[in-house]
Short mmCIF file of C-alpha atoms in Angstrom, two decimals:
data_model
loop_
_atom_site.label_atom_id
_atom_site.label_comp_id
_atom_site.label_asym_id
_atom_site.label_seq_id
_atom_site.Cartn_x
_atom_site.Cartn_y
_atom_site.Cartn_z
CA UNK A 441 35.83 8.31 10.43
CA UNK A 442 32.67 8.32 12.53
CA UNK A 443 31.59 12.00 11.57
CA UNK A 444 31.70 10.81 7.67
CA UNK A 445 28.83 8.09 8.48
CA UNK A 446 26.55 11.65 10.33
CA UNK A 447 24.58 10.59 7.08
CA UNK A 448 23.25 7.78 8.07
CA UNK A 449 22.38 8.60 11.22
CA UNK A 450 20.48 11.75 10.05
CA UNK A 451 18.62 9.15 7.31
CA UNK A 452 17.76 6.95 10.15
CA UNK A 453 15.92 9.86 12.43
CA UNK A 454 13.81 10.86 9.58
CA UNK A 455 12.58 7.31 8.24
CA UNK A 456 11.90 6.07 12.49
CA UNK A 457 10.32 9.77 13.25
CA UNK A 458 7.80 9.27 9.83
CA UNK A 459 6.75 5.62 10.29
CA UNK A 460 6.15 6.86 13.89
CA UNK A 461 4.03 9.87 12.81
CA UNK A 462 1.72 7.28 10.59
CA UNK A 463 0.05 6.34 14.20
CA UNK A 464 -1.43 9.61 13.43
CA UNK A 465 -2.91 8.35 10.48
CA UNK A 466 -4.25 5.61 11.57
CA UNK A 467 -3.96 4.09 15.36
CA UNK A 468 -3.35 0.72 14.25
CA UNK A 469 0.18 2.12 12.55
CA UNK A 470 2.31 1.34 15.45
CA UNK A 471 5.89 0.62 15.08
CA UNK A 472 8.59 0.12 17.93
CA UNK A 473 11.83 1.25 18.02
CA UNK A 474 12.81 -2.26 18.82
CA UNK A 475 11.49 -3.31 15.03
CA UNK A 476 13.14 -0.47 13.56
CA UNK A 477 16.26 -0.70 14.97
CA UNK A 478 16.93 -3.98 13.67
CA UNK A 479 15.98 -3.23 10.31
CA UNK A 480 19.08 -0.07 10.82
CA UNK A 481 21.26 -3.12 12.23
CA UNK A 482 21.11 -5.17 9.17
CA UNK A 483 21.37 -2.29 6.74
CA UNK A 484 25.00 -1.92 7.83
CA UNK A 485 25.68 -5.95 8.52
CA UNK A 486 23.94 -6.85 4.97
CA UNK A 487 24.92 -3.85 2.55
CA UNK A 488 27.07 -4.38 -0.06
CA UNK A 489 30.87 -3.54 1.29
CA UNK A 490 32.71 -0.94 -0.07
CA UNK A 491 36.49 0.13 0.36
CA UNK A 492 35.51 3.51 -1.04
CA UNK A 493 33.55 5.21 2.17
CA UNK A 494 31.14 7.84 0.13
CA UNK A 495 29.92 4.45 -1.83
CA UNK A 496 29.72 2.29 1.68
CA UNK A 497 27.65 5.17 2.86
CA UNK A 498 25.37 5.58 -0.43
CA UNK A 499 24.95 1.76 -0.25
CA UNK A 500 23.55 2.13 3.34
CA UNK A 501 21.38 4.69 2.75
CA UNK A 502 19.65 3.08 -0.46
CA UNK A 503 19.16 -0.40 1.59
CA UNK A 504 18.33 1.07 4.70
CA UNK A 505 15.39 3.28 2.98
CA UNK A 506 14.06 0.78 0.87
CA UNK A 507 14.16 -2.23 3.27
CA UNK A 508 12.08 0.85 6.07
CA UNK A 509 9.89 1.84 3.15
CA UNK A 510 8.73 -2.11 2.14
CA UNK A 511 8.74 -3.12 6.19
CA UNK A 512 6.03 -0.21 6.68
CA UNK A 513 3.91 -0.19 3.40
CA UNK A 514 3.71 -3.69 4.13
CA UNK A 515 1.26 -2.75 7.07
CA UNK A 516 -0.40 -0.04 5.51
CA UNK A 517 -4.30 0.46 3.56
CA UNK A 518 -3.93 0.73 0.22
CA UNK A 519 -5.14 4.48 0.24
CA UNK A 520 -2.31 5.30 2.56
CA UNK A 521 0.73 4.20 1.07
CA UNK A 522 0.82 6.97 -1.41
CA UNK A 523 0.97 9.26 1.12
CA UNK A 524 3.59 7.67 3.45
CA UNK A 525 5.90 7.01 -0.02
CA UNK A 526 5.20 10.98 -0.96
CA UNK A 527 6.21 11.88 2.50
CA UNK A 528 9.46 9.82 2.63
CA UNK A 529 10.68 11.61 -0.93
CA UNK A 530 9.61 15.11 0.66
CA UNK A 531 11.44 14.59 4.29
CA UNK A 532 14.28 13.39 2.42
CA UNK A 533 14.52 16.28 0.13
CA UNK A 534 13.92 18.61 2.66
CA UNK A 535 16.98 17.12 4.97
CA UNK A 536 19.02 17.25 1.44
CA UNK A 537 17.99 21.36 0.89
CA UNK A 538 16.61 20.24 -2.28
CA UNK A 539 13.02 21.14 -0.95
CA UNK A 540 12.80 24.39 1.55
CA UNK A 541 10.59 24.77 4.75
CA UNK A 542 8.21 26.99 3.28
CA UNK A 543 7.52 24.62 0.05
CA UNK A 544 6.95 21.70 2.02
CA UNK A 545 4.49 23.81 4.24
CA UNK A 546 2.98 25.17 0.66
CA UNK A 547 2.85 21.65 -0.56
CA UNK A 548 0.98 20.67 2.93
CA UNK A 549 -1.41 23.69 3.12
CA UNK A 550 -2.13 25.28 0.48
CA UNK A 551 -4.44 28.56 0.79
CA UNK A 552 -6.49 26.65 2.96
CA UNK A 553 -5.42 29.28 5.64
CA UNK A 554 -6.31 32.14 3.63
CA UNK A 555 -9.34 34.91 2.87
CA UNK A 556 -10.87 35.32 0.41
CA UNK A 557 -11.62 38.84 0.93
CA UNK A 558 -7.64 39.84 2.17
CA UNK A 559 -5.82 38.66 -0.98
CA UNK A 560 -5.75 39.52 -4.79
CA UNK A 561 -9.02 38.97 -6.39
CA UNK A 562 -8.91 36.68 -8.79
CA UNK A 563 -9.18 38.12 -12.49
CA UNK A 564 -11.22 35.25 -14.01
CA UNK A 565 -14.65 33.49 -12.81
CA UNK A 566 -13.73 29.90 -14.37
CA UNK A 567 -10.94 30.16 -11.51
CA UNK A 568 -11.94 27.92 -8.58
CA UNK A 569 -12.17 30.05 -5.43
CA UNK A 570 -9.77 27.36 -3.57
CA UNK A 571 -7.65 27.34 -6.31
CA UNK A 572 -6.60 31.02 -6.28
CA UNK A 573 -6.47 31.24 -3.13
CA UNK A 574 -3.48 27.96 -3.61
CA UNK A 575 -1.74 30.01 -6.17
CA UNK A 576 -1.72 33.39 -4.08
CA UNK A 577 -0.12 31.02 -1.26
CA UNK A 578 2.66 29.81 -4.18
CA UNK A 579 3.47 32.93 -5.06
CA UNK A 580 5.15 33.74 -1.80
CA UNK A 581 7.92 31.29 -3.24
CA UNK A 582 10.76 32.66 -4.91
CA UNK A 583 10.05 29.97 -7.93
CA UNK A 584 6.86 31.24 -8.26
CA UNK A 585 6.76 35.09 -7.78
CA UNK A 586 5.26 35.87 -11.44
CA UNK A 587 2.59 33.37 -11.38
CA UNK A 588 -0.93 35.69 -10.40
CA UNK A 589 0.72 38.41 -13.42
CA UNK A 590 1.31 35.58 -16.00
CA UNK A 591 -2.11 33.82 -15.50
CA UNK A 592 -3.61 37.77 -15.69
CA UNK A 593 -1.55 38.01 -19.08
CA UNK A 594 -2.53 34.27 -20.44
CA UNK A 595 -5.39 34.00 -19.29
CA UNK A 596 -6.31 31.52 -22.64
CA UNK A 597 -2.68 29.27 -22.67
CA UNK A 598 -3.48 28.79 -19.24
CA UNK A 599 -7.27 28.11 -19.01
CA UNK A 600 -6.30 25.56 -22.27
CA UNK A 601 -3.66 24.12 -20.02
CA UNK A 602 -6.23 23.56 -17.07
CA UNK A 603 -8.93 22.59 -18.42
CA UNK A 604 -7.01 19.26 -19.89
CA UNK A 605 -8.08 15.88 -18.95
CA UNK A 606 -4.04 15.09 -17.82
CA UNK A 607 -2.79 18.92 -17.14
CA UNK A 608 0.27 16.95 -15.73
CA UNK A 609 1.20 15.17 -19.09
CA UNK A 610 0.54 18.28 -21.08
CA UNK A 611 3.15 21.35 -21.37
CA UNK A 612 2.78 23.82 -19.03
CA UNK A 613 2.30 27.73 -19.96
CA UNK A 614 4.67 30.49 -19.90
CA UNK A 615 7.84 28.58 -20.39
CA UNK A 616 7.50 26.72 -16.84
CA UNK A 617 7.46 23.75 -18.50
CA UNK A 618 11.05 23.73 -18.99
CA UNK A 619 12.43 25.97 -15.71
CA UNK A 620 10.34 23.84 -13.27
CA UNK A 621 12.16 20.66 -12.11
CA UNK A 622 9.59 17.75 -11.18
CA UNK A 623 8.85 18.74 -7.59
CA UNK A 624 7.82 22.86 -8.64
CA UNK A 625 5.46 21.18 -11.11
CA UNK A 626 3.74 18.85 -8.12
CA UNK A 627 3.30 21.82 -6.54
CA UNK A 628 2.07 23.90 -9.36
CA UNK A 629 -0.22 20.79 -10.60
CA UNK A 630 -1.18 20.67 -6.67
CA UNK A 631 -2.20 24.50 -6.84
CA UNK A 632 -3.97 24.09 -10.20
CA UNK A 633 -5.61 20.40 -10.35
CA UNK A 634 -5.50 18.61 -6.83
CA UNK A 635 -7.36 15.85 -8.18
CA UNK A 636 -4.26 15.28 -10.20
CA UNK A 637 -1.50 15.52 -7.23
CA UNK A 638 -1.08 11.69 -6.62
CA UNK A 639 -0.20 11.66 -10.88
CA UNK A 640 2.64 13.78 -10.21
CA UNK A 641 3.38 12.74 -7.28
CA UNK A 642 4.29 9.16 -8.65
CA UNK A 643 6.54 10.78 -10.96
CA UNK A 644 8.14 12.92 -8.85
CA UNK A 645 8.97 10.13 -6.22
CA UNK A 646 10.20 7.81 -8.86
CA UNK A 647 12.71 10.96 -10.15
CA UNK A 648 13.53 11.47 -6.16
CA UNK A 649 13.61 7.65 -4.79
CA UNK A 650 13.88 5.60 -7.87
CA UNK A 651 11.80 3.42 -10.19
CA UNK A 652 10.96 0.84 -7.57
CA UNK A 653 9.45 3.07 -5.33
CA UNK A 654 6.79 3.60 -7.87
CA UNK A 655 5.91 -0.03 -7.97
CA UNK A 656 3.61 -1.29 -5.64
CA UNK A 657 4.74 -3.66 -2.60
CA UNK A 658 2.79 -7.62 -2.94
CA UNK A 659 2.42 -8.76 0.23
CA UNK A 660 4.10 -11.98 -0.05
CA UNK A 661 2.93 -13.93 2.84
CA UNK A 662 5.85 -16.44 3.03
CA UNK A 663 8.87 -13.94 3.28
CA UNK A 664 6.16 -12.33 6.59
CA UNK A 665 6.29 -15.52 8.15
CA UNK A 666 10.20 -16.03 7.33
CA UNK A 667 10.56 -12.79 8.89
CA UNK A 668 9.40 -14.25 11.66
CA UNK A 669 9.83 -16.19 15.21
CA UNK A 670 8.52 -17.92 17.41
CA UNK A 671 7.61 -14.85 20.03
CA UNK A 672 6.59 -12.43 17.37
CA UNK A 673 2.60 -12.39 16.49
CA UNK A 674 1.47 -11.52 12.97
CA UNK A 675 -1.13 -9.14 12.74
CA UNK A 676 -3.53 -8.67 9.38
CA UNK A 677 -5.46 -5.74 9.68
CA UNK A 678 -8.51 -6.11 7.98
CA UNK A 679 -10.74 -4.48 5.33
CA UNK A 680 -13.54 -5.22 3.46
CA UNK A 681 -13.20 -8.78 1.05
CA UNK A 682 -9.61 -9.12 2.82
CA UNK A 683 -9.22 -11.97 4.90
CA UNK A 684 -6.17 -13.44 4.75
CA UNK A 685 -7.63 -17.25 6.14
CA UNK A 686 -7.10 -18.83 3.01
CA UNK A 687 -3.78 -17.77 2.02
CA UNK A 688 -2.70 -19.06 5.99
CA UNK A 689 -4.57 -22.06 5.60
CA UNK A 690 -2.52 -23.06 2.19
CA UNK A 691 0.88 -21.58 3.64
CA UNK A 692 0.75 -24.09 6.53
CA UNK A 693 -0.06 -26.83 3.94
CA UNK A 694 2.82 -26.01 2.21
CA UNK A 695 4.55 -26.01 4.82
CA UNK A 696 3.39 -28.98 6.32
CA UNK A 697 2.73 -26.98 9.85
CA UNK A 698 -0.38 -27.83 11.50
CA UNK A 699 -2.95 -24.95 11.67
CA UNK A 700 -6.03 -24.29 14.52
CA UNK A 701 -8.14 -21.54 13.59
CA UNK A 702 -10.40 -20.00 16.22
CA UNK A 703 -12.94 -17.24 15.93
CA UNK A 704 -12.80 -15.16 18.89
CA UNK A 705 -16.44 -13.61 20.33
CA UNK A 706 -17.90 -14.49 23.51
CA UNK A 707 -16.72 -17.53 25.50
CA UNK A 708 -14.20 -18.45 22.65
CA UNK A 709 -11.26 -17.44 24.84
CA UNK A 710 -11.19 -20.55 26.53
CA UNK A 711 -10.63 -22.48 23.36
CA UNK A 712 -8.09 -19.89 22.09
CA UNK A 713 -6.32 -20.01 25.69
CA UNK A 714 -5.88 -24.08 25.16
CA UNK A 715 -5.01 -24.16 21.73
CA UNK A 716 -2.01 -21.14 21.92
CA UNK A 717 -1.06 -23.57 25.11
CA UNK A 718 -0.79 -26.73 22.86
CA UNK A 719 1.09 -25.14 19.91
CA UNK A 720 3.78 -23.30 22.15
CA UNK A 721 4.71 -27.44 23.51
CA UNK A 722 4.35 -29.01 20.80
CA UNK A 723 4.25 -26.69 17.42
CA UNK A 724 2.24 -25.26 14.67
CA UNK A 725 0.63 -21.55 13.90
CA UNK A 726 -2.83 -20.89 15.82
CA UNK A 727 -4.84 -18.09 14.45
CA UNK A 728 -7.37 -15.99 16.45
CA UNK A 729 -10.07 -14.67 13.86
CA UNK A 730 -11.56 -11.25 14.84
CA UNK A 731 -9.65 -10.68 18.16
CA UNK A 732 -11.01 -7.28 18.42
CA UNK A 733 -13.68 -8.99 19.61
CA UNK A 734 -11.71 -10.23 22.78
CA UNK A 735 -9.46 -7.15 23.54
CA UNK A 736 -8.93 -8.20 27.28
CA UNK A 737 -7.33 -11.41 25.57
CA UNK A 738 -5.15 -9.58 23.45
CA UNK A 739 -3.26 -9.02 26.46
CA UNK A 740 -3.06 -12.41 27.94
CA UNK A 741 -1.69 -13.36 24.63
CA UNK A 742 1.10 -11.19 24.81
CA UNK A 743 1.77 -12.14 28.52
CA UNK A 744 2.04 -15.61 27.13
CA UNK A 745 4.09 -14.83 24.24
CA UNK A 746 6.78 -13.00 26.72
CA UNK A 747 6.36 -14.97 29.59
CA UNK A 748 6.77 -18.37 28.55
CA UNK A 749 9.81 -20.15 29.44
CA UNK A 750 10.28 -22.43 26.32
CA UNK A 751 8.74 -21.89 22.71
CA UNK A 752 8.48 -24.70 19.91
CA UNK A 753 10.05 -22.93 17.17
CA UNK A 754 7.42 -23.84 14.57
CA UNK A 755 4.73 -22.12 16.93
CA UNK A 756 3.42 -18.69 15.30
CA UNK A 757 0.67 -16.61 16.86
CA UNK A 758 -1.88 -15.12 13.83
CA UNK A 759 -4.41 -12.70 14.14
CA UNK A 760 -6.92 -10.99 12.11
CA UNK A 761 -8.52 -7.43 13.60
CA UNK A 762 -10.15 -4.62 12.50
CA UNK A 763 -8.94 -0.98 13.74
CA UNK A 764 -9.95 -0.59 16.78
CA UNK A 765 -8.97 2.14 18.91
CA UNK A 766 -8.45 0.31 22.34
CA UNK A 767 -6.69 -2.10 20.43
CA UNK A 768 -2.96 -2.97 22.56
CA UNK A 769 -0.26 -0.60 21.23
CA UNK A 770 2.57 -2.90 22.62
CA UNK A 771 1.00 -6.15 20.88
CA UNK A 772 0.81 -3.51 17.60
CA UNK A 773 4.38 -2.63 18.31
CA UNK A 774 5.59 -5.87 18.87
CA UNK A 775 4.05 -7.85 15.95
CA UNK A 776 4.47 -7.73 12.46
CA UNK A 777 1.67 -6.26 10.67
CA UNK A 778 0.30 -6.57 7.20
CA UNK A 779 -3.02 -5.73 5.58
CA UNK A 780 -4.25 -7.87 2.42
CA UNK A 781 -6.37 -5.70 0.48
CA UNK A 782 -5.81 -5.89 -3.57
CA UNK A 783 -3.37 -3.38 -4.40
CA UNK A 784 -4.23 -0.61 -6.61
CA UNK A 785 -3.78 -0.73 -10.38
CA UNK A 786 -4.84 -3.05 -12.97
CA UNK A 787 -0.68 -4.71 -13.27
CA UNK A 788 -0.13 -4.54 -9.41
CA UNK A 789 -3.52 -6.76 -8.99
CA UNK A 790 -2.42 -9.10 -11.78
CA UNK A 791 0.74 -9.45 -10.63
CA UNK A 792 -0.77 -10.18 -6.59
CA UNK A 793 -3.20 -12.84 -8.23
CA UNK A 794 -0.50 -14.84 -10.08
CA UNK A 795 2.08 -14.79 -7.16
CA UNK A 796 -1.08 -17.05 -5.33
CA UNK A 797 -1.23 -19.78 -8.37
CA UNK A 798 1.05 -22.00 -7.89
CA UNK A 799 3.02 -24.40 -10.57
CA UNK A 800 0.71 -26.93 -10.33
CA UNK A 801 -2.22 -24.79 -11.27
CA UNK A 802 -0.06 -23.72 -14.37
CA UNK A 803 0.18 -26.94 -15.06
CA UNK A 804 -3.63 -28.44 -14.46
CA UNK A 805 -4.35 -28.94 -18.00
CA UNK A 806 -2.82 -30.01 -21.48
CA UNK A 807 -5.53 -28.22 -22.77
CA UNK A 808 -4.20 -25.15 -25.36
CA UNK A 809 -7.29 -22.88 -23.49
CA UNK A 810 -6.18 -23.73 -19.98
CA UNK A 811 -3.44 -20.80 -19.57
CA UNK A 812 -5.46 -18.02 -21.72
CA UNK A 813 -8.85 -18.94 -19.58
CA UNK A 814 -6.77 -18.96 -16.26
CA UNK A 815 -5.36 -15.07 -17.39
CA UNK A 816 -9.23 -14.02 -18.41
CA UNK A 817 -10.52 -15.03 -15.42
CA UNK A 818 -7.64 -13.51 -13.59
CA UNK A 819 -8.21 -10.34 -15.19
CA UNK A 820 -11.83 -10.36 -14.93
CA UNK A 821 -11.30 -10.55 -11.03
CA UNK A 822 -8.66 -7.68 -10.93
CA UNK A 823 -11.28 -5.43 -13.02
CA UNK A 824 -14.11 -6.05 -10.85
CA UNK A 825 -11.81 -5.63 -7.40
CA UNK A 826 -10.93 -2.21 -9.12
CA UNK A 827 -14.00 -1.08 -10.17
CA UNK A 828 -14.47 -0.57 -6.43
CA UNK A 829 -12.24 2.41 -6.18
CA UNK A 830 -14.65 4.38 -8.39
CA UNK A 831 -17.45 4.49 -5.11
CA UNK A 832 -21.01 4.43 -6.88
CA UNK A 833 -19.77 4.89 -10.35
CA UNK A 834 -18.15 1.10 -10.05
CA UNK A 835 -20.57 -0.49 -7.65
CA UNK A 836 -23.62 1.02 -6.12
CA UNK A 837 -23.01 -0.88 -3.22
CA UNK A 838 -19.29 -1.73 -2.34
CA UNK A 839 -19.38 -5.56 -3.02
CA UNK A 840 -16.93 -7.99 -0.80
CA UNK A 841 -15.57 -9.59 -4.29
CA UNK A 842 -12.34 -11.69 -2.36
CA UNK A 843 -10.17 -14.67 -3.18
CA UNK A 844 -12.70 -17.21 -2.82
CA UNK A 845 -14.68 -16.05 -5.81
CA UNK A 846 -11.83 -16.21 -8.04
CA UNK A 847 -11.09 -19.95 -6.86
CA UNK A 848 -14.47 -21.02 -7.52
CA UNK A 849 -14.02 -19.56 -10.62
CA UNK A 850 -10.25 -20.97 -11.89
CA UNK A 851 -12.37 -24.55 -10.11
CA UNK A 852 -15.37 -24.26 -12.74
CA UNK A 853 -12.82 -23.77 -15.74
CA UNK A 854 -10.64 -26.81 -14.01
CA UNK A 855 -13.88 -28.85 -13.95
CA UNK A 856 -15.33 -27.65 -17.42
CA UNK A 857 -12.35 -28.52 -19.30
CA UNK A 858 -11.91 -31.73 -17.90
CA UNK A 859 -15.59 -32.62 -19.03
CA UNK A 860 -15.36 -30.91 -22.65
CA UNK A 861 -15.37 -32.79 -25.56
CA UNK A 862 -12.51 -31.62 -27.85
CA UNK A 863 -14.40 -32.20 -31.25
CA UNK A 864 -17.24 -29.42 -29.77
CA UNK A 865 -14.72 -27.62 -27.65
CA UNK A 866 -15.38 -24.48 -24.73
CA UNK A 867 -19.30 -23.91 -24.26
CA UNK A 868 -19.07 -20.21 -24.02
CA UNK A 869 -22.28 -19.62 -23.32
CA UNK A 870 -21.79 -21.97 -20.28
CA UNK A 871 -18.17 -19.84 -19.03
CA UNK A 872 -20.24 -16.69 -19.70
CA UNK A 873 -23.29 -17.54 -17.78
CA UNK A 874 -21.13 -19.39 -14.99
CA UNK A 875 -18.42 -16.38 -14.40
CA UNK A 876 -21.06 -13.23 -14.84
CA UNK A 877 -24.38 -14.58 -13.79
CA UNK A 878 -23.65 -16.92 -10.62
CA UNK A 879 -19.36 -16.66 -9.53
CA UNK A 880 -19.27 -13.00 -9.27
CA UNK A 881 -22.87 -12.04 -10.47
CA UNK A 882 -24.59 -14.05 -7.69
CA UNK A 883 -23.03 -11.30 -5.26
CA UNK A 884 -24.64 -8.45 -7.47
CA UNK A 885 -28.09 -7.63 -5.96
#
């Protein structure tokens, strides 16, 4: 009976061995084998039962990936999670024989290890050097073995093909359109158009994973905190416009948990020393602001967190950081870590920015323009927040638009409506000028 659940064993070595490798990434992405072992624990405690074993085991599997997959993207930059996500569908595929050896290394590589000058030349000058030299290295593969004579014999279906805005929506030439399952085609769109990889890519993990792996993760700050205890500091690793103070500073409200802030430089440790000291007797959530600025503190902290006898169980130890490579691996290890920067995507944003209002924002006004302004302003913040993935082409100079410009913002349209007189109704002029010129605009140099 214990050989049949091999499975879930083999699933758990590849997820803890890949959210280990992400340290590689970046050095802030450290994870313990403490952290991940209770996440394994409660995929077998808090699965849905099953008498039938192949469905008990299936049922594993499925929550113990997803619950790994959400714990880690939880503590990962934005431009990172595609490639952790990616990685989990390949590794898992490759375990499964779905995926062999040599494609993943194709996938990996490319030509990148090739010469110019020792393979095939290339019959066609549009061809990108790199890219040839990425389709001589596919056509080592069995699935590919015809590619270099069919693009020779083509050359138009597939220069058409290429030279599409979306190759990856259109049909591919030479009948690999339909003998390609979704992975061959990453690779071939890989080969062709890497600027298009992370396009395919999404499809190919929602086909391998499932829908909701294609969705991206909202940090949710309560469930973090939930999560949890006493002992166990929360760590947001910071970006630019991404400072989770505000969201803290309304959680405890909520909550009704008294909050001291401190921002850690020079001689602040003393403060930060008395406070953490306080809170651990008598409750409530301290948060250290910038502690890589006090990185011989970090580990007094920890000392404090481990060595003290008795814990109010309200008390939570917050910090904000940026990387920093002499930054504690065993505080990184034994915290739980989240980053706040807006996802990516114009739904994922708009769906991040409405899980902040709460019901009695909804609710301000009677007013039949309150809910339609609240959405436009909403959307006008997501579109300038993504306008920043575009480098110089969005903003010359990578503004720090956050959350406090868009509650300035939602406060102006509060305070405008309350003052409008319904026989003259919205001054747009006025919402224009406000929003554009001085909200967001007054950051615009």
């Amino acid at each position: 009976a214990r050989e049949e659940f091999r499975a879930v064993a083999a699933r758990g070595s590849i997820l803890y061995f890949l959210i280990v490798e992400m340290s590689n990434v970046n050095v802030m992405y450290q994870n313990s084998l403490r952290q991940f072992l209770t996440i394994f624990d409660n995929s077998i405690t808090k699965s849905t039962k099953s008498s039938v074993t192949e469905e008990r085991i299936e049922n594993i599997l499925s929550y113990l990936t997803y619950e790994v997959w959400k714990f880690t993207l939880r503590s990962l930059y934005e431009r990172h999670k595609p490639l952790f996500t990616l990685m989990l569908a390949m590794k898992i595929d490759c375990h499964k024989g779905t995926i062999t050896h040599d494609e993943f290394m194709a996938f990996i590589k490319g030509g990148a290890s090739l010469d110019l000058n020792a393979v095939v030349p290339k019959p066609f000058r549009w061809i990108l050097d790199i890219t040839w030299l990425n389709l001589v290295e596919i056509n080592k593969l069995q699935v590919f073995s015809a590619v270099l004579t069919k693009i020779k014999q083509n050359e138009r279906e597939w220069r058409n093909w290429y030279e599409k805005e979306k190759p990856e929506e259109e049909e591919i030439p030479c009948g690999y359109q339909k003998s390609l399952d979704v992975f061959r085609k990453l690779l071939l769109i890989r080969s062709w158009s890497p600027d298009r990889t992370l396009s395919q890519a999404r499809k190919y993990i929602i086909e391998s994973l499932g829908p909701e792996y294609g969705e991206a993760c909202i940090l949710d700050l309560e469930v973090t905190w939930q999560e949890s205890e006493p002992r166990t500091p929360l760590i947001c690793i910071l970006s630019i416009g991404s400072d989770p103070s505000p969201q803290i500073t309304a959680l405890s409200k909520l909550k009704e948990i008294p909050l001291r802030a401190v921002s850690m430089g020079q001689g602040q440790e003393i403060h930060a020393r008395r406070l953490i000291s306080e809170a651990m007797a008598e409750g409530g959530w301290v948060l250290l602001q910038n502690i890589h600025l006090s990185l011989p503190f970090c580990s007094e902290a920890m000392d404090a967190l481990v060595d003290t006898e008795t814990i109010h169980e309200t008390f939570r130890l917050w910090m904000t950081t940026e990387v920093h490579p002499q930054f504690p691996i065993g505080l990184l290890q034994s915290a739980i870590k989240f980053t706040n920067e807006p996802p990516q995507g114009i739904r994922a944003s708009m769906k991040r920015t409405y899980q902040n209002i709460t019901q009695d924002t909804l609710d301000y006004s009677t007013q039949s323009q309150w809910p339609p302004l609240l959405y436009a302003v909403a959307f006008l913040h997501t579109v300038v927040q993504e306008r920043r993935k575009f480098g110089p082409l969005g903003w010359n100079i990578p503004y720090e638009f956050n959350q406090a410009d868009f509650a300035a913002s939602v406060q102006f349209i509060q305070n405008h409506l309350d003052d409008m007189d319904p026989k003259k109704g919205i001054s747009w002029p006025t919402v224009c000028y406000m929003l554009g010129e001085v909200q967001y605009g007054g950051r615009v140099t």
